[in-house]
Amino acid sequence: MTGTASQPSHPAPGERGRITSRYPVDELRSFIETVLGRYDVPPADARITAHRMLEADIRGMAGHGIFRLPAYADRLAAGGYTIDADLRVTHETHSSALVDGGNGLGHVIVTRAAQIAVAKANQTGLAWVGVRRSNHAGAAGVYAAMALDHDLIGLYLAVGSANHLPPWGGVEPLLSTNPLAVAIPAGAEPPVVVDMATTVVSYGRIKVAAERGERIPEGWLVDAQGEPITDPTRSAEGFLVPIGEHKGSGLSMIIGMLAGVLNGAAFGRDVVDFTRDQHTPANTGQTIVMIRPDLFRPLDDFQAEMDHHVRQIRESAPLPGHSHVRVPGDQIPARRARAHERGIELAGQTAERLARLADELDLARHPFR
Amino acid sequence: MTGTASQPSHPAPGERGRITSRYPVDELRSFIETVLGRYDVPPADARITAHRMLEADIRGMAGHGIFRLPAYADRLAAGGYTIDADLRVTHETHSSALVDGGNGLGHVIVTRAAQIAVAKANQTGLAWVGVRRSNHAGAAGVYAAMALDHDLIGLYLAVGSANHLPPWGGVEPLLSTNPLAVAIPAGAEPPVVVDMATTVVSYGRIKVAAERGERIPEGWLVDAQGEPITDPTRSAEGFLVPIGEHKGSGLSMIIGMLAGVLNGAAFGRDVVDFTRDQHTPANTGQTIVMIRPDLFRPLDDFQAEMDHHVRQIRESAPLPGHSHVRVPGDQIPARRARAHERGIELAGQTAERLARLADELDLARHPFR
């Protein structure tokens, strides 16, 4: 069964890229599991990976969802992962753990780290779990949000999987988009979830603009003289721009030091470009922190106060042209409902790449025919 | 003894504002302690406050140092502080504490919170200390850096003391500059210290531009239509701009929720404008987190690796026109040495305001004659 086109079907050749279609969550899940299985990923690990990848799509972080499956497949094909990775906790205290991921699948490793954080935070109120020898794990917000099911606050920091950001004042890309995500539970209101890169946009977003033949605005990409690049096909000579100039650069640096250097994971020149080098273990670092609100005030009080503030922000006066003020994360419940009712929306280019992957693997049935 | 003018002395009337002079650290310390003493602040608390305030000046955060003394004095005069505040730890675990500051001096309360964090992190490796019923405590970086003397990593989050930032898409200033500071120890290299507001600039910087008759660049301040304001005298009708648009807004929001709502401190409409309302207890919230690196790797290893990366960044290729790439915090040791050798540099306006304060208090001797 193919997806339900949200625009006229039967696009002309070459036009499919601009069309989005919707695919049932269960079909995508089964597709991801089948693809990973072809590379001998154990079924339980394939299930976790599929779940986390689709969580990104469901939450609207399309650039970190099934979009990435062909890149993971390439890396699996090249032997860049240790499929039977021996994930170990190499050091722990009541409130901390260091997880050595053994170069396994990033989603599996960080899921396990988040589960350890949940257990420790349930017990002691606070958990700081570092991860080393991991890999690209998708959307930051997905892991921070794992805290929410347990009425915990979640924070997630990661070292990005390719360096496209020079430190402020420099032209050597020693930094990555190093993202930060924080998820804070409310009561009746949706949780507040911030999930952000420390650059104005991701490198992926520039590649997408190039693929679509669009120009990009000033402030996304600069050249080695610091001059703006607005032609995204010149991205190879360009560098990403940090948010808030030196502030975003500093933020990226300290996230890289906390999630990378502190955990014994890659940072700076040691970061392996995940998409260009499919062999060298990436030694990606991630950090997840969870906090039980009742360390500071009763959970009910905290949730009620969060509801109060979320409503105050949402109901505050909007800028002309805005219908209302958005609270970060407030669209996730509606997106989730829509994904489950109508399917996950994928760009035509993404569907085409997934169809090619299916053909390469000789899959008899897949959703992208 | 007066300060040593770094520009020609004897400025013409009205011109002093543009001239900076240097004042010995010990004289400024003694001046702050004397002023606070006149408002019946106990000597031990005055000493701590003076020390933290001057730490901000020494580190180059002039807007959060002795510059603020007249505002603190006004609030003391108005009875806005509880001078004999009963600072209490109202809840604690091995790795956490909630400090109720009893509306005392912010510097004293947060210093105590940081000391509690140091003790807990020394013991268990990890400490998360929340503060409520506090007040404006000056420069964020000063408290994060308190971790460094103990080979700990320090993080500090605070709710700003006046709301000038609307949530992204809105025009009601429900948020503040809510700063974030992180201090990470290295070995032979200076520690990495990031100390940043979540807005492009602080409100104070705009007031300074107005005082100097300067225009401000687009991107610092906007009006209720979202249009740029470049005339700083129009600041009363303007709003600060968050770094990275919706990203900085989200960051300010979650810092406010973690340091404010979670601790039972003010956030949103409950934030008291510290400079306009000198009576109402501000119930300022702050959070300080400390981490012992050996939870994740041996301290020596970590410090050596930090040195390696700090050097790699500093020695990386600079943008044309830059002599070298700066690592955040790397100028602090030189600034500290200069402050102790040659004194702390203050703008003429600041010195004039401090001289007026001295006159109001009938101080026989002070450095600003």
PDB file of N, CA, C and O in Angstrom, chain A residues 304-366:
ATOM      1  N   ALA A 304       0.982  22.405  38.533  1.00  0.00           N
ATOM      2  CA  ALA A 304      -0.048  23.453  38.496  1.00  0.00           C
ATOM      3  C   ALA A 304       0.581  24.789  38.116  1.00  0.00           C
ATOM      4  O   ALA A 304       0.028  25.562  37.317  1.00  0.00           O
ATOM      5  N   GLU A 305       1.759  25.057  38.667  1.00  0.00           N
ATOM      6  CA  GLU A 305       2.435  26.322  38.373  1.00  0.00           C
ATOM      7  C   GLU A 305       2.916  26.346  36.915  1.00  0.00           C
ATOM      8  O   GLU A 305       2.855  27.389  36.246  1.00  0.00           O
ATOM      9  N   MET A 306       3.354  25.209  36.420  1.00  0.00           N
ATOM     10  CA  MET A 306       3.749  25.135  35.008  1.00  0.00           C
ATOM     11  C   MET A 306       2.538  25.419  34.118  1.00  0.00           C
ATOM     12  O   MET A 306       2.622  26.171  33.153  1.00  0.00           O
ATOM     13  N   ASP A 307       1.407  24.806  34.443  1.00  0.00           N
ATOM     14  CA  ASP A 307       0.174  25.071  33.682  1.00  0.00           C
ATOM     15  C   ASP A 307      -0.131  26.565  33.655  1.00  0.00           C
ATOM     16  O   ASP A 307      -0.447  27.142  32.611  1.00  0.00           O
ATOM     17  N   HIS A 308      -0.053  27.180  34.836  1.00  0.00           N
ATOM     18  CA  HIS A 308      -0.330  28.615  34.964  1.00  0.00           C
ATOM     19  C   HIS A 308       0.567  29.430  34.029  1.00  0.00           C
ATOM     20  O   HIS A 308       0.090  30.302  33.287  1.00  0.00           O
ATOM     21  N   HIS A 309       1.849  29.123  34.026  1.00  0.00           N
ATOM     22  CA  HIS A 309       2.780  29.921  33.217  1.00  0.00           C
ATOM     23  C   HIS A 309       2.642  29.622  31.721  1.00  0.00           C
ATOM     24  O   HIS A 309       2.753  30.525  30.890  1.00  0.00           O
ATOM     25  N   VAL A 310       2.412  28.369  31.392  1.00  0.00           N
ATOM     26  CA  VAL A 310       2.207  28.015  29.986  1.00  0.00           C
ATOM     27  C   VAL A 310       1.003  28.772  29.427  1.00  0.00           C
ATOM     28  O   VAL A 310       1.049  29.345  28.339  1.00  0.00           O
ATOM     29  N   ARG A 311      -0.082  28.817  30.220  1.00  0.00           N
ATOM     30  CA  ARG A 311      -1.286  29.543  29.769  1.00  0.00           C
ATOM     31  C   ARG A 311      -1.016  31.044  29.677  1.00  0.00           C
ATOM     32  O   ARG A 311      -1.475  31.703  28.745  1.00  0.00           O
ATOM     33  N   GLN A 312      -0.287  31.557  30.655  1.00  0.00           N
ATOM     34  CA  GLN A 312       0.018  32.991  30.647  1.00  0.00           C
ATOM     35  C   GLN A 312       0.792  33.368  29.376  1.00  0.00           C
ATOM     36  O   GLN A 312       0.504  34.387  28.747  1.00  0.00           O
ATOM     37  N   ILE A 313       1.739  32.536  29.012  1.00  0.00           N
ATOM     38  CA  ILE A 313       2.522  32.817  27.801  1.00  0.00           C
ATOM     39  C   ILE A 313       1.638  32.680  26.565  1.00  0.00           C
ATOM     40  O   ILE A 313       1.611  33.552  25.700  1.00  0.00           O
ATOM     41  N   ARG A 314       0.888  31.589  26.474  1.00  0.00           N
ATOM     42  CA  ARG A 314       0.083  31.337  25.278  1.00  0.00           C
ATOM     43  C   ARG A 314      -0.984  32.404  25.085  1.00  0.00           C
ATOM     44  O   ARG A 314      -1.327  32.771  23.962  1.00  0.00           O
ATOM     45  N   GLU A 315      -1.535  32.890  26.206  1.00  0.00           N
ATOM     46  CA  GLU A 315      -2.612  33.876  26.116  1.00  0.00           C
ATOM     47  C   GLU A 315      -2.106  35.318  26.117  1.00  0.00           C
ATOM     48  O   GLU A 315      -2.897  36.250  26.129  1.00  0.00           O
ATOM     49  N   SER A 316      -0.790  35.496  26.107  1.00  0.00           N
ATOM     50  CA  SER A 316      -0.252  36.866  26.082  1.00  0.00           C
ATOM     51  C   SER A 316      -0.424  37.454  24.684  1.00  0.00           C
ATOM     52  O   SER A 316      -0.636  36.739  23.709  1.00  0.00           O
ATOM     53  N   ALA A 317      -0.340  38.792  24.603  1.00  0.00           N
ATOM     54  CA  ALA A 317      -0.620  39.493  23.340  1.00  0.00           C
ATOM     55  C   ALA A 317       0.381  39.098  22.252  1.00  0.00           C
ATOM     56  O   ALA A 317       1.586  39.131  22.474  1.00  0.00           O
ATOM     57  N   PRO A 318      -0.137  38.701  21.062  1.00  0.00           N
ATOM     58  CA  PRO A 318       0.774  38.325  19.970  1.00  0.00           C
ATOM     59  C   PRO A 318       1.237  39.540  19.163  1.00  0.00           C
ATOM     60  O   PRO A 318       0.596  40.591  19.178  1.00  0.00           O
ATOM     61  N   LEU A 319       2.338  39.367  18.452  1.00  0.00           N
ATOM     62  CA  LEU A 319       2.786  40.343  17.458  1.00  0.00           C
ATOM     63  C   LEU A 319       1.722  40.449  16.371  1.00  0.00           C
ATOM     64  O   LEU A 319       1.039  39.455  16.085  1.00  0.00           O
ATOM     65  N   PRO A 320       1.603  41.639  15.740  1.00  0.00           N
ATOM     66  CA  PRO A 320       0.677  41.737  14.611  1.00  0.00           C
ATOM     67  C   PRO A 320       0.986  40.631  13.591  1.00  0.00           C
ATOM     68  O   PRO A 320       2.156  40.383  13.279  1.00  0.00           O
ATOM     69  N   GLY A 321      -0.043  39.961  13.132  1.00  0.00           N
ATOM     70  CA  GLY A 321       0.158  38.899  12.138  1.00  0.00           C
ATOM     71  C   GLY A 321       0.289  37.511  12.747  1.00  0.00           C
ATOM     72  O   GLY A 321       0.296  36.519  12.032  1.00  0.00           O
ATOM     73  N   HIS A 322       0.404  37.434  14.058  1.00  0.00           N
ATOM     74  CA  HIS A 322       0.440  36.133  14.737  1.00  0.00           C
ATOM     75  C   HIS A 322      -0.912  35.924  15.421  1.00  0.00           C
ATOM     76  O   HIS A 322      -1.424  36.841  16.057  1.00  0.00           O
ATOM     77  N   SER A 323      -1.464  34.716  15.302  1.00  0.00           N
ATOM     78  CA  SER A 323      -2.760  34.473  15.937  1.00  0.00           C
ATOM     79  C   SER A 323      -2.601  34.319  17.446  1.00  0.00           C
ATOM     80  O   SER A 323      -3.424  34.780  18.224  1.00  0.00           O
ATOM     81  N   HIS A 324      -1.544  33.667  17.882  1.00  0.00           N
ATOM     82  CA  HIS A 324      -1.281  33.561  19.310  1.00  0.00           C
ATOM     83  C   HIS A 324       0.191  33.204  19.507  1.00  0.00           C
ATOM     84  O   HIS A 324       0.895  32.856  18.561  1.00  0.00           O
ATOM     85  N   VAL A 325       0.614  33.326  20.746  1.00  0.00           N
ATOM     86  CA  VAL A 325       2.007  33.035  21.084  1.00  0.00           C
ATOM     87  C   VAL A 325       2.153  31.538  21.329  1.00  0.00           C
ATOM     88  O   VAL A 325       1.334  30.939  22.024  1.00  0.00           O
ATOM     89  N   ARG A 326       3.173  30.960  20.731  1.00  0.00           N
ATOM     90  CA  ARG A 326       3.386  29.525  20.896  1.00  0.00           C
ATOM     91  C   ARG A 326       4.354  29.233  22.030  1.00  0.00           C
ATOM     92  O   ARG A 326       5.335  29.943  22.230  1.00  0.00           O
ATOM     93  N   VAL A 327       4.070  28.159  22.742  1.00  0.00           N
ATOM     94  CA  VAL A 327       4.986  27.667  23.759  1.00  0.00           C
ATOM     95  C   VAL A 327       5.737  26.496  23.123  1.00  0.00           C
ATOM     96  O   VAL A 327       5.107  25.630  22.502  1.00  0.00           O
ATOM     97  N   PRO A 328       7.075  26.452  23.246  1.00  0.00           N
ATOM     98  CA  PRO A 328       7.816  25.376  22.579  1.00  0.00           C
ATOM     99  C   PRO A 328       7.289  23.996  22.990  1.00  0.00           C
ATOM    100  O   PRO A 328       7.139  23.726  24.178  1.00  0.00           O
ATOM    101  N   GLY A 329       7.006  23.187  21.998  1.00  0.00           N
ATOM    102  CA  GLY A 329       6.513  21.829  22.262  1.00  0.00           C
ATOM    103  C   GLY A 329       5.005  21.710  22.245  1.00  0.00           C
ATOM    104  O   GLY A 329       4.468  20.595  22.248  1.00  0.00           O
ATOM    105  N   ASP A 330       4.301  22.863  22.203  1.00  0.00           N
ATOM    106  CA  ASP A 330       2.840  22.776  22.343  1.00  0.00           C
ATOM    107  C   ASP A 330       2.148  22.177  21.120  1.00  0.00           C
ATOM    108  O   ASP A 330       0.975  21.816  21.189  1.00  0.00           O
ATOM    109  N   GLN A 331       2.862  22.072  20.002  1.00  0.00           N
ATOM    110  CA  GLN A 331       2.243  21.479  18.823  1.00  0.00           C
ATOM    111  C   GLN A 331       2.422  19.958  18.754  1.00  0.00           C
ATOM    112  O   GLN A 331       1.859  19.304  17.879  1.00  0.00           O
ATOM    113  N   ILE A 332       3.235  19.434  19.655  1.00  0.00           N
ATOM    114  CA  ILE A 332       3.564  18.001  19.558  1.00  0.00           C
ATOM    115  C   ILE A 332       2.327  17.110  19.731  1.00  0.00           C
ATOM    116  O   ILE A 332       2.139  16.169  18.943  1.00  0.00           O
ATOM    117  N   PRO A 333       1.449  17.361  20.705  1.00  0.00           N
ATOM    118  CA  PRO A 333       0.280  16.469  20.827  1.00  0.00           C
ATOM    119  C   PRO A 333      -0.573  16.431  19.550  1.00  0.00           C
ATOM    120  O   PRO A 333      -1.000  15.350  19.114  1.00  0.00           O
ATOM    121  N   ALA A 334      -0.793  17.590  18.925  1.00  0.00           N
ATOM    122  CA  ALA A 334      -1.591  17.610  17.686  1.00  0.00           C
ATOM    123  C   ALA A 334      -0.855  16.898  16.552  1.00  0.00           C
ATOM    124  O   ALA A 334      -1.467  16.172  15.755  1.00  0.00           O
ATOM    125  N   ARG A 335       0.454  17.095  16.483  1.00  0.00           N
ATOM    126  CA  ARG A 335       1.232  16.402  15.444  1.00  0.00           C
ATOM    127  C   ARG A 335       1.179  14.895  15.646  1.00  0.00           C
ATOM    128  O   ARG A 335       1.097  14.135  14.687  1.00  0.00           O
ATOM    129  N   ARG A 336       1.233  14.479  16.902  1.00  0.00           N
ATOM    130  CA  ARG A 336       1.188  13.039  17.190  1.00  0.00           C
ATOM    131  C   ARG A 336      -0.158  12.466  16.762  1.00  0.00           C
ATOM    132  O   ARG A 336      -0.230  11.419  16.113  1.00  0.00           O
ATOM    133  N   ALA A 337      -1.225  13.158  17.119  1.00  0.00           N
ATOM    134  CA  ALA A 337      -2.560  12.680  16.755  1.00  0.00           C
ATOM    135  C   ALA A 337      -2.692  12.605  15.227  1.00  0.00           C
ATOM    136  O   ALA A 337      -3.196  11.616  14.677  1.00  0.00           O
ATOM    137  N   ARG A 338      -2.199  13.628  14.533  1.00  0.00           N
ATOM    138  CA  ARG A 338      -2.292  13.660  13.069  1.00  0.00           C
ATOM    139  C   ARG A 338      -1.470  12.525  12.451  1.00  0.00           C
ATOM    140  O   ARG A 338      -1.901  11.875  11.506  1.00  0.00           O
ATOM    141  N   ALA A 339      -0.278  12.289  13.007  1.00  0.00           N
ATOM    142  CA  ALA A 339       0.573  11.218  12.467  1.00  0.00           C
ATOM    143  C   ALA A 339      -0.122   9.867  12.602  1.00  0.00           C
ATOM    144  O   ALA A 339      -0.071   9.036  11.688  1.00  0.00           O
ATOM    145  N   HIS A 340      -0.779   9.658  13.733  1.00  0.00           N
ATOM    146  CA  HIS A 340      -1.419   8.359  13.933  1.00  0.00           C
ATOM    147  C   HIS A 340      -2.719   8.237  13.132  1.00  0.00           C
ATOM    148  O   HIS A 340      -3.073   7.146  12.690  1.00  0.00           O
ATOM    149  N   GLU A 341      -3.394   9.357  12.932  1.00  0.00           N
ATOM    150  CA  GLU A 341      -4.646   9.301  12.160  1.00  0.00           C
ATOM    151  C   GLU A 341      -4.387   9.273  10.658  1.00  0.00           C
ATOM    152  O   GLU A 341      -5.000   8.506   9.923  1.00  0.00           O
ATOM    153  N   ARG A 342      -3.491  10.155  10.217  1.00  0.00           N
ATOM    154  CA  ARG A 342      -3.343  10.360   8.780  1.00  0.00           C
ATOM    155  C   ARG A 342      -1.999   9.920   8.236  1.00  0.00           C
ATOM    156  O   ARG A 342      -1.771   9.972   7.029  1.00  0.00           O
ATOM    157  N   GLY A 343      -1.100   9.504   9.111  1.00  0.00           N
ATOM    158  CA  GLY A 343       0.219   9.076   8.664  1.00  0.00           C
ATOM    159  C   GLY A 343       1.259  10.163   8.829  1.00  0.00           C
ATOM    160  O   GLY A 343       0.937  11.312   9.148  1.00  0.00           O
ATOM    161  N   ILE A 344       2.513   9.777   8.613  1.00  0.00           N
ATOM    162  CA  ILE A 344       3.633  10.724   8.712  1.00  0.00           C
ATOM    163  C   ILE A 344       3.896  11.299   7.328  1.00  0.00           C
ATOM    164  O   ILE A 344       3.966  10.564   6.332  1.00  0.00           O
ATOM    165  N   GLU A 345       4.048  12.610   7.262  1.00  0.00           N
ATOM    166  CA  GLU A 345       4.252  13.292   5.991  1.00  0.00           C
ATOM    167  C   GLU A 345       5.742  13.253   5.633  1.00  0.00           C
ATOM    168  O   GLU A 345       6.593  13.628   6.434  1.00  0.00           O
ATOM    169  N   LEU A 346       6.037  12.775   4.433  1.00  0.00           N
ATOM    170  CA  LEU A 346       7.428  12.762   3.970  1.00  0.00           C
ATOM    171  C   LEU A 346       7.537  13.522   2.653  1.00  0.00           C
ATOM    172  O   LEU A 346       6.639  13.449   1.807  1.00  0.00           O
ATOM    173  N   ALA A 347       8.648  14.232   2.504  1.00  0.00           N
ATOM    174  CA  ALA A 347       8.923  14.907   1.239  1.00  0.00           C
ATOM    175  C   ALA A 347       9.168  13.851   0.161  1.00  0.00           C
ATOM    176  O   ALA A 347       9.661  12.750   0.450  1.00  0.00           O
ATOM    177  N   GLY A 348       8.836  14.206  -1.083  1.00  0.00           N
ATOM    178  CA  GLY A 348       9.033  13.286  -2.189  1.00  0.00           C
ATOM    179  C   GLY A 348      10.468  12.794  -2.315  1.00  0.00           C
ATOM    180  O   GLY A 348      10.707  11.612  -2.571  1.00  0.00           O
ATOM    181  N   GLN A 349      11.439  13.715  -2.102  1.00  0.00           N
ATOM    182  CA  GLN A 349      12.849  13.297  -2.196  1.00  0.00           C
ATOM    183  C   GLN A 349      13.161  12.198  -1.192  1.00  0.00           C
ATOM    184  O   GLN A 349      13.893  11.257  -1.487  1.00  0.00           O
ATOM    185  N   THR A 350      12.603  12.361   0.004  1.00  0.00           N
ATOM    186  CA  THR A 350      12.868  11.369   1.044  1.00  0.00           C
ATOM    187  C   THR A 350      12.268  10.030   0.630  1.00  0.00           C
ATOM    188  O   THR A 350      12.927   8.980   0.720  1.00  0.00           O
ATOM    189  N   ALA A 351      11.034  10.059   0.142  1.00  0.00           N
ATOM    190  CA  ALA A 351      10.375   8.822  -0.296  1.00  0.00           C
ATOM    191  C   ALA A 351      11.169   8.176  -1.437  1.00  0.00           C
ATOM    192  O   ALA A 351      11.326   6.948  -1.476  1.00  0.00           O
ATOM    193  N   GLU A 352      11.686   9.013  -2.341  1.00  0.00           N
ATOM    194  CA  GLU A 352      12.476   8.458  -3.452  1.00  0.00           C
ATOM    195  C   GLU A 352      13.736   7.769  -2.947  1.00  0.00           C
ATOM    196  O   GLU A 352      14.106   6.697  -3.423  1.00  0.00           O
ATOM    197  N   ARG A 353      14.406   8.407  -1.986  1.00  0.00           N
ATOM    198  CA  ARG A 353      15.634   7.801  -1.463  1.00  0.00           C
ATOM    199  C   ARG A 353      15.318   6.503  -0.725  1.00  0.00           C
ATOM    200  O   ARG A 353      16.073   5.531  -0.798  1.00  0.00           O
ATOM    201  N   LEU A 354      14.187   6.478  -0.021  1.00  0.00           N
ATOM    202  CA  LEU A 354      13.804   5.253   0.694  1.00  0.00           C
ATOM    203  C   LEU A 354      13.412   4.157  -0.297  1.00  0.00           C
ATOM    204  O   LEU A 354      13.714   2.980  -0.072  1.00  0.00           O
ATOM    205  N   ALA A 355      12.772   4.555  -1.406  1.00  0.00           N
ATOM    206  CA  ALA A 355      12.412   3.574  -2.449  1.00  0.00           C
ATOM    207  C   ALA A 355      13.683   2.965  -3.056  1.00  0.00           C
ATOM    208  O   ALA A 355      13.757   1.749  -3.303  1.00  0.00           O
ATOM    209  N   ARG A 356      14.689   3.820  -3.295  1.00  0.00           N
ATOM    210  CA  ARG A 356      15.948   3.297  -3.843  1.00  0.00           C
ATOM    211  C   ARG A 356      16.606   2.320  -2.877  1.00  0.00           C
ATOM    212  O   ARG A 356      17.131   1.282  -3.277  1.00  0.00           O
ATOM    213  N   LEU A 357      16.569   2.675  -1.596  1.00  0.00           N
ATOM    214  CA  LEU A 357      17.138   1.784  -0.576  1.00  0.00           C
ATOM    215  C   LEU A 357      16.410   0.436  -0.603  1.00  0.00           C
ATOM    216  O   LEU A 357      17.040  -0.632  -0.562  1.00  0.00           O
ATOM    217  N   ALA A 358      15.088   0.479  -0.693  1.00  0.00           N
ATOM    218  CA  ALA A 358      14.290  -0.754  -0.743  1.00  0.00           C
ATOM    219  C   ALA A 358      14.668  -1.588  -1.974  1.00  0.00           C
ATOM    220  O   ALA A 358      14.787  -2.818  -1.889  1.00  0.00           O
ATOM    221  N   ASP A 359      14.875  -0.914  -3.104  1.00  0.00           N
ATOM    222  CA  ASP A 359      15.255  -1.627  -4.329  1.00  0.00           C
ATOM    223  C   ASP A 359      16.630  -2.279  -4.169  1.00  0.00           C
ATOM    224  O   ASP A 359      16.832  -3.432  -4.552  1.00  0.00           O
ATOM    225  N   GLU A 360      17.566  -1.528  -3.598  1.00  0.00           N
ATOM    226  CA  GLU A 360      18.916  -2.061  -3.389  1.00  0.00           C
ATOM    227  C   GLU A 360      18.880  -3.326  -2.540  1.00  0.00           C
ATOM    228  O   GLU A 360      19.674  -4.237  -2.729  1.00  0.00           O
ATOM    229  N   LEU A 361      17.944  -3.339  -1.581  1.00  0.00           N
ATOM    230  CA  LEU A 361      17.852  -4.484  -0.672  1.00  0.00           C
ATOM    231  C   LEU A 361      16.882  -5.538  -1.188  1.00  0.00           C
ATOM    232  O   LEU A 361      16.621  -6.521  -0.495  1.00  0.00           O
ATOM    233  N   ASP A 362      16.342  -5.309  -2.427  1.00  0.00           N
ATOM    234  CA  ASP A 362      15.391  -6.263  -3.019  1.00  0.00           C
ATOM    235  C   ASP A 362      14.214  -6.551  -2.103  1.00  0.00           C
ATOM    236  O   ASP A 362      13.826  -7.714  -1.945  1.00  0.00           O
ATOM    237  N   LEU A 363      13.680  -5.505  -1.463  1.00  0.00           N
ATOM    238  CA  LEU A 363      12.513  -5.739  -0.614  1.00  0.00           C
ATOM    239  C   LEU A 363      11.289  -5.918  -1.510  1.00  0.00           C
ATOM    240  O   LEU A 363      11.004  -5.090  -2.363  1.00  0.00           O
ATOM    241  N   ALA A 364      10.587  -7.037  -1.297  1.00  0.00           N
ATOM    242  CA  ALA A 364       9.428  -7.340  -2.151  1.00  0.00           C
ATOM    243  C   ALA A 364       8.307  -6.332  -1.919  1.00  0.00           C
ATOM    244  O   ALA A 364       7.675  -5.857  -2.857  1.00  0.00           O
ATOM    245  N   ARG A 365       8.101  -5.991  -0.654  1.00  0.00           N
ATOM    246  CA  ARG A 365       7.012  -5.048  -0.344  1.00  0.00           C
ATOM    247  C   ARG A 365       7.587  -3.889   0.442  1.00  0.00           C
ATOM    248  O   ARG A 365       8.371  -4.080   1.364  1.00  0.00           O
ATOM    249  N   HIS A 366       7.191  -2.677   0.082  1.00  0.00           N
ATOM    250  CA  HIS A 366       7.567  -1.502   0.875  1.00  0.00           C
ATOM    251  C   HIS A 366       6.601  -0.367   0.539  1.00  0.00           C
ATOM    252  O   HIS A 366       5.926  -0.401  -0.490  1.00  0.00           O
TER     253      HIS A 366
END
